[in-house]
Tab-separated table of C-alpha atoms in Angstrom:
chain	number	residue	atom	x	y	z
A	1329	MET	CA	139.959	35.035	-227.523
A	1330	ALA	CA	140.254	33.905	-231.428
A	1331	GLN	CA	136.506	34.059	-231.246
A	1332	GLN	CA	136.355	36.926	-229.655
A	1333	GLU	CA	138.370	38.714	-232.289
A	1334	ARG	CA	136.518	37.203	-235.190
A	1335	ALA	CA	133.562	38.541	-233.601
A	1336	ILE	CA	135.118	42.237	-233.895
A	1337	ARG	CA	136.477	41.519	-237.525
A	1338	THR	CA	132.867	40.334	-238.502
A	1339	LYS	CA	131.386	43.631	-236.827
A	1340	LEU	CA	134.073	45.645	-238.695
A	1341	ALA	CA	133.344	44.455	-242.276
A	1342	ILE	CA	129.698	44.759	-241.411
A	1343	VAL	CA	129.754	48.652	-240.228
A	1344	THR	CA	132.508	49.130	-242.908
A	1345	ALA	CA	130.185	47.879	-245.897
A	1346	ALA	CA	126.847	49.453	-244.030
A	1347	ALA	CA	128.765	52.430	-244.386
A	1348	SER	CA	129.834	52.470	-248.163
A	1349	VAL	CA	126.043	51.789	-249.397
A	1350	PHE	CA	124.619	54.601	-246.791
A	1351	ASP	CA	127.323	56.785	-248.203
A	1352	GLU	CA	126.189	55.691	-251.452
A	1353	CYS	CA	122.628	55.267	-251.587
A	1354	GLY	CA	121.844	57.053	-248.609
A	1355	TYR	CA	119.866	55.807	-245.840
A	1356	GLU	CA	116.026	55.083	-247.247
A	1357	ARG	CA	117.561	53.663	-250.003
A	1358	ALA	CA	120.090	51.407	-248.512
A	1359	THR	CA	119.011	47.544	-248.563
A	1360	ILE	CA	120.194	44.835	-245.910
A	1361	GLY	CA	120.406	42.747	-248.683
A	1362	GLU	CA	123.306	45.142	-250.702
A	1363	ILE	CA	124.964	45.531	-246.922
A	1364	LEU	CA	125.116	41.998	-246.714
A	1365	ALA	CA	126.633	41.113	-250.134
A	1366	ARG	CA	129.514	44.033	-249.552
A	1367	ALA	CA	130.464	42.489	-245.934
A	1368	GLY	CA	130.465	38.898	-247.287
A	1369	VAL	CA	128.693	37.572	-244.002
A	1370	THR	CA	125.705	35.339	-243.260
A	1371	LYS	CA	122.424	37.438	-242.779
A	1372	GLY	CA	122.309	35.715	-238.836
A	1373	ALA	CA	126.094	37.037	-238.262
A	1374	LEU	CA	124.660	40.262	-239.404
A	1375	TYR	CA	121.478	40.676	-237.406
A	1376	PHE	CA	123.484	39.116	-234.108
A	1377	HIS	CA	125.169	42.360	-234.635
A	1378	PHE	CA	122.648	44.807	-235.880
A	1379	PRO	CA	118.765	43.998	-235.522
A	1380	SER	CA	117.768	46.538	-237.870
A	1381	LYS	CA	118.850	48.894	-240.623
A	1382	ALA	CA	118.488	51.574	-237.628
A	1383	ALA	CA	121.353	49.942	-235.781
A	1384	LEU	CA	123.410	49.469	-238.917
A	1385	ALA	CA	123.070	53.848	-239.143
A	1386	GLU	CA	124.075	54.058	-235.174
A	1387	GLY	CA	126.798	51.828	-235.547
A	1388	VAL	CA	128.270	53.455	-238.510
A	1389	LEU	CA	127.517	56.952	-236.628
A	1390	SER	CA	128.930	56.326	-233.300
A	1391	GLN	CA	132.395	55.063	-235.380
A	1392	GLN	CA	133.067	58.741	-236.027
A	1393	PHE	CA	135.203	59.646	-233.130
A	1394	SER	CA	136.828	56.560	-233.190
A	1395	THR	CA	137.862	56.646	-236.562
A	1396	VAL	CA	139.315	59.853	-236.810
A	1397	SER	CA	141.690	61.341	-234.539
A	1398	VAL	CA	144.397	64.569	-234.278
A	1399	GLU	CA	147.617	64.381	-232.462
A	1400	PRO	CA	147.578	67.350	-229.803
A	1401	SER	CA	149.605	70.644	-230.463
A	1402	ALA	CA	150.635	73.144	-228.273
A	1403	SER	CA	148.562	75.829	-230.338
A	1404	LYS	CA	144.845	74.885	-229.610
A	1405	LEU	CA	144.222	76.521	-233.111
A	1406	GLN	CA	146.737	74.515	-234.524
A	1407	GLU	CA	144.972	71.655	-233.585
A	1408	LEU	CA	141.522	73.305	-234.470
A	1409	VAL	CA	143.186	73.766	-238.508
A	1410	ASP	CA	144.796	70.044	-238.037
A	1411	THR	CA	141.177	68.636	-237.539
A	1412	GLY	CA	139.484	70.212	-240.255
A	1413	LEU	CA	142.577	69.444	-242.907
A	1414	THR	CA	142.418	65.792	-241.152
A	1415	VAL	CA	138.645	64.999	-241.740
A	1416	ALA	CA	139.250	66.339	-245.096
A	1417	TYR	CA	141.254	64.143	-246.276
A	1418	ARG	CA	139.764	61.010	-244.034
A	1419	MET	CA	136.433	62.031	-246.126
A	1420	ARG	CA	137.398	62.006	-249.498
A	1421	ARG	CA	138.952	58.521	-249.070
A	1422	ASP	CA	137.019	56.626	-245.925
A	1423	PRO	CA	133.268	55.993	-246.775
A	1424	LEU	CA	133.136	55.486	-242.873
A	1425	VAL	CA	133.776	59.318	-242.376
A	1426	SER	CA	131.541	60.232	-245.361
A	1427	ALA	CA	129.004	57.721	-244.597
A	1428	VAL	CA	128.202	59.818	-241.361
A	1429	ALA	CA	128.150	63.413	-242.719
A	1430	ARG	CA	125.523	62.050	-245.350
A	1431	LEU	CA	123.690	60.355	-242.421
A	1432	SER	CA	123.636	63.642	-240.335
A	1433	LEU	CA	122.763	65.824	-243.257
A	1434	GLU	CA	120.211	64.102	-244.659
A	1435	GLN	CA	116.704	65.705	-243.553
A	1436	ASP	CA	114.492	62.416	-243.166
A	1437	VAL	CA	117.563	60.418	-241.680
A	1438	ARG	CA	118.318	63.466	-238.897
A	1439	ALA	CA	114.404	63.276	-237.671
A	1440	GLN	CA	115.558	59.568	-236.847
A	1441	PHE	CA	118.808	59.414	-235.840
A	1442	GLY	CA	119.211	63.176	-234.066
A	1443	THR	CA	122.096	65.413	-234.426
A	1444	GLU	CA	124.713	63.624	-232.115
A	1445	ALA	CA	127.174	63.373	-234.799
A	1446	ILE	CA	126.870	67.306	-235.371
A	1447	THR	CA	126.416	68.489	-231.700
A	1448	GLN	CA	129.884	66.359	-231.001
A	1449	TRP	CA	131.621	68.382	-233.840
A	1450	ILE	CA	130.802	71.519	-232.373
A	1451	GLY	CA	131.631	70.850	-228.929
A	1452	ALA	CA	134.783	69.438	-230.240
A	1453	SER	CA	135.736	72.730	-231.325
A	1454	ALA	CA	134.320	74.557	-228.991
A	1455	LEU	CA	136.738	72.590	-226.297
A	1456	LEU	CA	139.976	73.537	-228.408
A	1457	LEU	CA	138.935	76.990	-228.605
A	1458	GLU	CA	138.212	77.923	-225.208
A	1459	GLU	CA	142.139	76.265	-224.417
A	1460	ALA	CA	143.065	78.513	-227.665
A	1461	LYS	CA	141.320	81.629	-225.472
A	1462	LYS	CA	143.156	80.853	-222.009
A	1463	GLN	CA	146.503	80.668	-224.001
A	1464	GLY	CA	145.860	83.887	-225.347
A	1465	GLU	CA	145.659	82.984	-229.280
A	1466	LEU	CA	142.417	84.541	-229.834
A	1467	LEU	CA	141.377	87.836	-229.870
A	1468	PRO	CA	139.248	89.495	-227.189
A	1469	HIS	CA	136.317	89.601	-228.195
A	1470	VAL	CA	135.836	85.574	-229.559
A	1471	VAL	CA	132.834	83.672	-228.403
A	1472	PRO	CA	134.735	80.227	-228.374
A	1473	SER	CA	130.933	78.802	-228.430
A	1474	GLU	CA	129.681	80.721	-231.610
A	1475	THR	CA	132.856	80.655	-233.122
A	1476	ALA	CA	133.239	76.685	-232.790
A	1477	TRP	CA	129.317	76.900	-234.131
A	1478	LEU	CA	130.211	78.809	-236.990
A	1479	PHE	CA	133.669	76.995	-237.863
A	1480	SER	CA	131.353	73.423	-237.621
A	1481	ALA	CA	128.654	75.114	-239.966
A	1482	SER	CA	131.336	76.167	-242.640
A	1483	TRP	CA	133.361	73.521	-242.471
A	1484	THR	CA	130.168	71.511	-243.173
A	1485	GLY	CA	128.499	73.798	-246.761
A	1486	VAL	CA	132.971	73.461	-247.502
A	1487	GLN	CA	132.160	69.758	-248.062
A	1488	VAL	CA	128.579	69.833	-249.134
A	1489	TYR	CA	129.602	72.320	-252.338
A	1490	SER	CA	133.320	70.581	-252.763
A	1491	GLN	CA	131.027	67.169	-252.942
A	1492	ILE	CA	128.292	68.478	-255.316
A	1493	LEU	CA	130.920	70.637	-257.528
A	1494	ALA	CA	133.833	68.959	-257.589
A	1495	GLN	CA	133.452	65.108	-256.196
A	1496	ARG	CA	135.550	66.413	-253.316
A	1497	GLU	CA	138.470	66.489	-255.382
A	1498	ASP	CA	139.216	70.054	-254.140
A	1499	LEU	CA	138.420	69.633	-250.715
A	1500	GLU	CA	141.720	69.749	-248.963
A	1501	ALA	CA	142.453	72.771	-250.619
A	1502	ARG	CA	138.588	74.247	-249.969
A	1503	VAL	CA	138.804	73.703	-246.467
A	1504	VAL	CA	142.700	75.420	-246.421
A	1505	SER	CA	140.804	78.494	-247.946
A	1506	LEU	CA	138.122	78.368	-245.235
A	1507	PHE	CA	140.632	78.830	-242.445
A	1508	GLY	CA	142.348	81.384	-244.532
A	1509	HIS	CA	139.068	83.258	-244.423
A	1510	LEU	CA	138.392	82.476	-240.905
A	1511	LEU	CA	141.318	82.858	-239.014
A	1512	PRO	CA	142.064	86.828	-239.371
A	1513	GLY	CA	139.023	87.391	-238.317
A	1514	ILE	CA	140.001	84.850	-234.735
A	1515	ALA	CA	143.544	84.681	-234.058
A	1516	VAL	CA	145.944	87.236	-232.536
A	1517	PRO	CA	148.127	88.272	-235.578
A	1518	ALA	CA	151.563	86.499	-234.241
A	1519	VAL	CA	149.470	83.127	-234.034
A	1520	LEU	CA	147.939	83.498	-236.970
A	1521	ALA	CA	151.443	83.815	-238.657
A	1522	SER	CA	152.998	80.838	-236.698
A	1523	LEU	CA	149.996	78.711	-237.913
A	1524	GLU	CA	150.383	75.962	-240.691
A	1525	ILE	CA	147.669	75.831	-243.088
A	1526	THR	CA	148.475	73.900	-246.344
A	1527	THR	CA	147.427	70.936	-248.437
A	1528	ALA	CA	150.335	69.125	-247.811
A	1529	ARG	CA	149.875	69.071	-244.434
A	1530	ALA	CA	146.025	67.891	-245.012
A	1531	MET	CA	147.946	64.407	-246.464
A	1532	GLU	CA	150.993	64.129	-244.169
A	1533	LEU	CA	147.926	64.175	-241.134
A	1534	GLY	CA	145.377	62.550	-243.284
A	1535	VAL	CA	148.004	59.240	-243.487
A	1536	ARG	CA	148.717	59.216	-239.716
A	1537	SER	CA	145.072	59.236	-238.962
A	1538	GLU	CA	144.286	56.491	-241.428
A	1539	ALA	CA	146.704	54.990	-240.423
A	1540	ARG	CA	145.858	55.379	-236.163
A	1541	GLY	CA	142.164	54.490	-237.291
A	1542	ARG	CA	142.522	51.013	-238.572
A	1543	GLU	CA	144.055	50.679	-235.813
A	1544	ALA	CA	141.402	51.550	-233.791
A	1545	LEU	CA	139.001	49.410	-235.778
A	1546	ALA	CA	141.027	46.692	-235.356
A	1547	GLY	CA	140.926	46.638	-231.854
A	1548	GLU	CA	144.474	46.659	-231.516
A	1549	PRO	CA	146.445	48.761	-229.374
A	1550	VAL	CA	146.851	52.802	-230.611
A	1551	ALA	CA	150.761	53.855	-230.915
A	1552	ALA	CA	151.782	56.915	-229.795
A	1553	GLY	CA	152.355	59.731	-232.525
B	476	MET	CA	93.639	89.446	-270.530
B	477	ALA	CA	91.966	88.130	-268.020
B	478	GLN	CA	92.207	84.872	-268.797
B	479	GLN	CA	95.997	85.571	-269.200
B	480	GLU	CA	95.831	86.541	-265.527
B	481	ARG	CA	93.892	83.506	-264.584
B	482	ALA	CA	96.753	81.158	-266.005
B	483	ILE	CA	99.478	83.586	-264.002
B	484	ARG	CA	97.658	83.013	-260.716
B	485	THR	CA	96.997	79.090	-261.375
B	486	LYS	CA	100.472	78.459	-262.473
B	487	LEU	CA	102.089	80.486	-259.531
B	488	ALA	CA	99.375	78.706	-256.646
B	489	ILE	CA	100.717	75.485	-258.270
B	490	VAL	CA	104.643	76.695	-257.525
B	491	THR	CA	103.861	77.545	-254.282
B	492	ALA	CA	102.163	74.530	-253.416
B	493	ALA	CA	104.698	71.879	-254.983
B	494	ALA	CA	107.880	73.841	-252.606
B	495	SER	CA	105.738	73.487	-249.550
B	496	VAL	CA	105.423	70.164	-250.219
B	497	PHE	CA	109.052	69.887	-251.563
B	498	ASP	CA	110.606	71.574	-248.773
B	499	GLU	CA	108.522	69.824	-246.529
B	500	CYS	CA	108.925	66.096	-247.522
B	501	GLY	CA	111.678	65.891	-250.024
B	502	TYR	CA	111.565	65.580	-253.742
B	503	GLU	CA	111.247	61.505	-253.105
B	504	ARG	CA	108.200	61.343	-251.195
B	505	ALA	CA	105.997	64.663	-252.760
B	506	THR	CA	103.239	63.438	-254.540
B	507	ILE	CA	101.221	64.947	-257.198
B	508	GLY	CA	97.834	64.583	-255.128
B	509	GLU	CA	99.399	66.670	-252.367
B	510	ILE	CA	100.287	69.135	-254.626
B	511	LEU	CA	97.046	69.452	-256.288
B	512	ALA	CA	95.195	69.242	-252.878
B	513	ARG	CA	97.596	72.294	-251.467
B	514	ALA	CA	97.795	74.599	-254.859
B	515	GLY	CA	93.585	74.178	-255.016
B	516	VAL	CA	93.499	73.402	-258.869
B	517	THR	CA	92.355	70.693	-261.038
B	518	LYS	CA	94.836	67.948	-262.245
B	519	GLY	CA	94.275	69.093	-265.576
B	520	ALA	CA	95.426	72.454	-265.041
B	521	LEU	CA	98.423	71.297	-263.210
B	522	TYR	CA	99.689	69.058	-265.946
B	523	PHE	CA	99.072	71.414	-268.611
B	524	HIS	CA	101.478	73.434	-266.806
B	525	PHE	CA	103.778	70.880	-265.518
B	526	PRO	CA	103.707	67.704	-267.011
B	527	SER	CA	105.706	66.152	-264.658
B	528	LYS	CA	106.970	66.127	-260.873
B	529	ALA	CA	110.005	66.957	-262.217
B	530	ALA	CA	108.816	69.904	-264.470
B	531	LEU	CA	107.220	71.387	-260.781
B	532	ALA	CA	111.186	70.965	-259.234
B	533	GLU	CA	112.540	72.887	-262.257
B	534	GLY	CA	109.326	74.772	-261.991
B	535	VAL	CA	110.506	75.893	-258.203
B	536	LEU	CA	114.138	76.137	-258.885
B	537	SER	CA	113.292	78.031	-261.643
B	538	GLN	CA	111.798	80.809	-259.335
B	539	GLN	CA	115.302	81.413	-257.163
B	540	PHE	CA	116.108	84.374	-258.678
B	541	SER	CA	112.916	86.231	-259.200
B	542	THR	CA	111.764	85.978	-255.719
B	543	VAL	CA	114.702	87.149	-254.056
B	544	SER	CA	116.472	90.466	-254.885
B	545	VAL	CA	118.549	92.751	-253.312
B	546	GLU	CA	118.793	96.876	-253.649
B	547	PRO	CA	121.884	97.928	-255.067
B	548	SER	CA	124.361	99.720	-252.710
B	549	ALA	CA	127.816	102.058	-253.342
B	550	SER	CA	129.488	99.574	-251.180
B	551	LYS	CA	129.626	96.315	-253.249
B	552	LEU	CA	130.753	94.375	-250.148
B	553	GLN	CA	127.304	96.031	-248.244
B	554	GLU	CA	125.566	94.390	-251.530
B	555	LEU	CA	126.917	90.914	-250.821
B	556	VAL	CA	126.183	91.098	-246.519
B	557	ASP	CA	122.558	92.673	-247.819
B	558	THR	CA	121.893	89.609	-250.256
B	559	GLY	CA	123.296	86.621	-247.244
B	560	LEU	CA	121.023	88.795	-245.048
B	561	THR	CA	118.150	89.011	-247.178
B	562	VAL	CA	118.218	85.234	-248.202
B	563	ALA	CA	118.412	84.075	-244.873
B	564	TYR	CA	115.129	86.079	-243.562
B	565	ARG	CA	113.127	85.153	-247.080
B	566	MET	CA	114.403	81.401	-246.231
B	567	ARG	CA	112.914	80.961	-242.823
B	568	ARG	CA	109.127	82.772	-244.167
B	569	ASP	CA	108.867	81.827	-247.945
B	570	PRO	CA	108.667	77.808	-248.745
B	571	LEU	CA	109.773	78.489	-252.420
B	572	VAL	CA	113.086	79.845	-251.270
B	573	SER	CA	113.550	77.054	-249.110
B	574	ALA	CA	112.326	74.548	-251.307
B	575	VAL	CA	115.547	75.575	-253.514
B	576	ALA	CA	117.675	74.999	-250.867
B	577	ARG	CA	116.174	71.484	-250.134
B	578	LEU	CA	116.315	70.631	-254.030
B	579	SER	CA	119.937	71.691	-254.714
B	580	LEU	CA	121.117	70.040	-251.701
B	581	GLU	CA	119.622	66.278	-251.499
B	582	GLN	CA	121.909	64.009	-252.737
B	583	ASP	CA	119.803	61.852	-254.845
B	584	VAL	CA	118.050	64.861	-256.598
B	585	ARG	CA	121.266	66.660	-257.760
B	586	ALA	CA	122.248	64.134	-260.151
B	587	GLN	CA	118.547	64.774	-261.647
B	588	PHE	CA	118.490	68.758	-261.422
B	589	GLY	CA	122.428	69.667	-261.478
B	590	THR	CA	123.834	72.154	-259.684
B	591	GLU	CA	122.469	75.286	-261.206
B	592	ALA	CA	120.906	77.155	-258.367
B	593	ILE	CA	124.269	76.610	-256.625
B	594	THR	CA	126.922	77.928	-259.155
B	595	GLN	CA	124.281	80.798	-260.267
B	596	TRP	CA	124.578	81.959	-256.481
B	597	ILE	CA	128.438	81.406	-256.744
B	598	GLY	CA	128.185	83.529	-260.139
B	599	ALA	CA	126.553	86.448	-258.544
B	600	SER	CA	128.625	86.642	-255.279
B	601	ALA	CA	132.001	86.748	-257.305
B	602	LEU	CA	130.086	89.382	-259.600
B	603	LEU	CA	130.193	92.111	-256.719
B	604	LEU	CA	133.138	90.558	-255.372
B	605	GLU	CA	135.080	91.867	-258.508
B	606	GLU	CA	132.976	95.378	-258.570
B	607	ALA	CA	134.080	95.395	-255.012
B	608	LYS	CA	138.070	94.934	-255.903
B	609	LYS	CA	137.702	97.297	-258.413
B	610	GLN	CA	136.467	100.001	-255.904
B	611	GLY	CA	139.234	99.055	-253.582
B	612	GLU	CA	136.897	97.437	-251.202
B	613	LEU	CA	138.913	94.225	-250.642
B	614	LEU	CA	142.730	93.079	-249.350
B	615	PRO	CA	145.082	93.224	-252.054
B	616	HIS	CA	145.180	89.287	-251.633
B	617	VAL	CA	141.564	88.716	-252.402
B	618	VAL	CA	140.360	86.272	-255.330
B	619	PRO	CA	137.063	86.593	-255.896
B	620	SER	CA	136.144	83.718	-257.946
B	621	GLU	CA	137.494	81.524	-254.608
B	622	THR	CA	135.974	83.982	-252.137
B	623	ALA	CA	132.325	84.118	-253.826
B	624	TRP	CA	133.113	80.026	-254.076
B	625	LEU	CA	133.578	80.421	-249.810
B	626	PHE	CA	130.974	82.600	-248.991
B	627	SER	CA	128.476	81.001	-250.999
B	628	ALA	CA	129.419	77.253	-249.235
B	629	SER	CA	129.732	78.767	-245.655
B	630	TRP	CA	126.582	80.548	-246.090
B	631	THR	CA	125.024	76.964	-247.180
B	632	GLY	CA	126.688	75.620	-243.872
B	633	VAL	CA	124.753	77.900	-242.079
B	634	GLN	CA	122.006	77.441	-242.893
B	635	VAL	CA	121.597	73.674	-242.885
B	636	TYR	CA	122.777	73.735	-239.162
B	637	SER	CA	120.655	76.282	-238.283
B	638	GLN	CA	117.993	74.363	-239.823
B	639	ILE	CA	119.218	70.943	-237.826
B	640	LEU	CA	119.939	72.666	-234.284
B	641	ALA	CA	117.342	75.484	-234.499
B	642	GLN	CA	114.156	75.120	-237.225
B	643	ARG	CA	116.029	78.494	-238.584
B	644	GLU	CA	115.021	80.443	-235.690
B	645	ASP	CA	118.615	81.961	-235.238
B	646	LEU	CA	119.173	81.599	-239.413
B	647	GLU	CA	119.478	85.619	-239.381
B	648	ALA	CA	121.826	85.977	-236.188
B	649	ARG	CA	124.091	83.186	-237.492
B	650	VAL	CA	124.585	84.852	-241.069
B	651	VAL	CA	125.326	87.937	-238.935
B	652	SER	CA	128.020	85.879	-237.355
B	653	LEU	CA	129.299	84.054	-240.694
B	654	PHE	CA	129.834	87.896	-242.257
B	655	GLY	CA	131.450	88.820	-238.677
B	656	HIS	CA	133.851	86.249	-239.209
B	657	LEU	CA	134.763	86.395	-242.670
B	658	LEU	CA	134.828	89.946	-243.865
B	659	PRO	CA	137.694	91.334	-241.906
B	660	GLY	CA	139.868	88.711	-243.841
B	661	ILE	CA	138.791	90.136	-246.763
B	662	ALA	CA	137.530	93.901	-246.558
B	663	VAL	CA	140.288	96.581	-246.159
B	664	PRO	CA	139.792	98.231	-242.225
B	665	ALA	CA	137.734	101.685	-243.486
B	666	VAL	CA	135.455	99.521	-245.550
B	667	LEU	CA	135.050	96.604	-242.853
B	668	ALA	CA	133.852	99.755	-240.223
B	669	SER	CA	131.440	101.408	-242.420
B	670	LEU	CA	129.267	97.686	-243.270
B	671	GLU	CA	126.316	97.595	-241.872
B	672	ILE	CA	125.647	93.965	-240.842
B	673	THR	CA	122.999	93.332	-238.454
B	674	THR	CA	119.691	91.182	-237.521
B	675	ALA	CA	118.056	94.575	-237.546
B	676	ARG	CA	118.519	95.009	-241.116
B	677	ALA	CA	117.922	91.155	-242.190
B	678	MET	CA	114.535	92.293	-241.372
B	679	GLU	CA	113.927	95.316	-242.944
B	680	LEU	CA	115.222	94.247	-246.147
B	681	GLY	CA	113.793	90.987	-245.855
B	682	VAL	CA	110.293	92.936	-245.592
B	683	ARG	CA	110.502	95.027	-248.904
B	684	SER	CA	112.329	91.639	-250.349
B	685	GLU	CA	109.719	89.979	-249.548
B	686	ALA	CA	106.783	93.053	-251.280
B	687	ARG	CA	108.666	92.941	-254.295
B	688	GLY	CA	108.902	89.031	-254.388
B	689	ARG	CA	104.516	89.035	-254.496
B	690	GLU	CA	104.596	91.692	-256.877
B	691	ALA	CA	107.517	89.649	-259.720
B	692	LEU	CA	105.124	86.611	-258.726
B	693	ALA	CA	101.705	87.678	-259.919
B	694	GLY	CA	103.692	89.544	-262.987
B	695	GLU	CA	103.124	92.783	-262.308
B	696	PRO	CA	105.371	96.059	-262.565
B	697	VAL	CA	108.171	96.042	-259.622
B	698	ALA	CA	108.025	99.315	-258.048
B	699	ALA	CA	111.295	101.263	-257.807
B	700	GLY	CA	113.143	101.208	-254.345
């Protein structure tokens, strides 16, 4: 049991170190040597868990949904907003989250690792929008799958611009602005008026999500809301 | 005169070849040898115009606004729509346009060439939105500079997703969808109803823009409308 726990901690240290190196240098320039140095583990331990640089990148990409989670809301549009705000908060602060963005968007790397992170993100948004539609939250013309694609793509563009132009310092504020621009075109007015879309909410949700993420990564049970 | 014309043609051949190599391989992997082979010019001619790979990238980036132009409209929101549609059409078909996107967005390259292409794109959008505001086309709460940032960022995200998921085959349709989602939040209803936002318009404007781009690149006078 102690041995199993140690293995989990070692694997987590390696994935975290790999994420920070991929996030800073990109896949091509990342070296196993630098990842080893940051993880503080032996070469044998690293290769036991991850036989190659590609396996390390896949390990980072597979963490995406275990590290970011959002609490359910009665309004599914609020839950979509909360997802966008939470990921914005986390992406500024957690290399494990921003490394997924970098690995998913880099042109050469995509060819190797596919587009799963992106299609999962669109799919999760589409599920929320379908539920929102069933509950009468959406204007009648809205097609959930189309809006999910557009929301994910726009969110990603906002993230890229914020990183390029402001080192992500304005990311939460820009995501708030994105929802302010997109939601009037899709939400029924009564729902639109009830949504909470603020940077204060991003921080509040982000802090709670960070705590859950730490617990999930450490393999411990996740406390309820 | 003939000699000057030949120099312009040679330079154009080099920039076009460089754009296609940067677009396919990215800046890091692009080689002068491959650019030479595609341009069909001598090494001496290439280095006379562009002393380094960095100079070639700057040559490509500087073409951005001479290759894409949009005809003025009475409605400045229509002109913003037309810009988004035209660039979508051109980006699918012209490596000179898509190479600018790739060079502007790649993380390692940005550090070297800066963010000028992006800030110019935001600035041009902000000018159109300020004029639209003066003309009463925008809802009272709209801040042109904020909406310009958001529009440019969202457009870029749509472009990146369309490239990743559909090799840009749905780019014009996704940009139409982007405007369909964004404009209800910023346009007064009477203007919104009058805007033409279709893939057919993207094609019509794109074909005219291509013709003007060819003339501009060839250094010949650009015919009116």
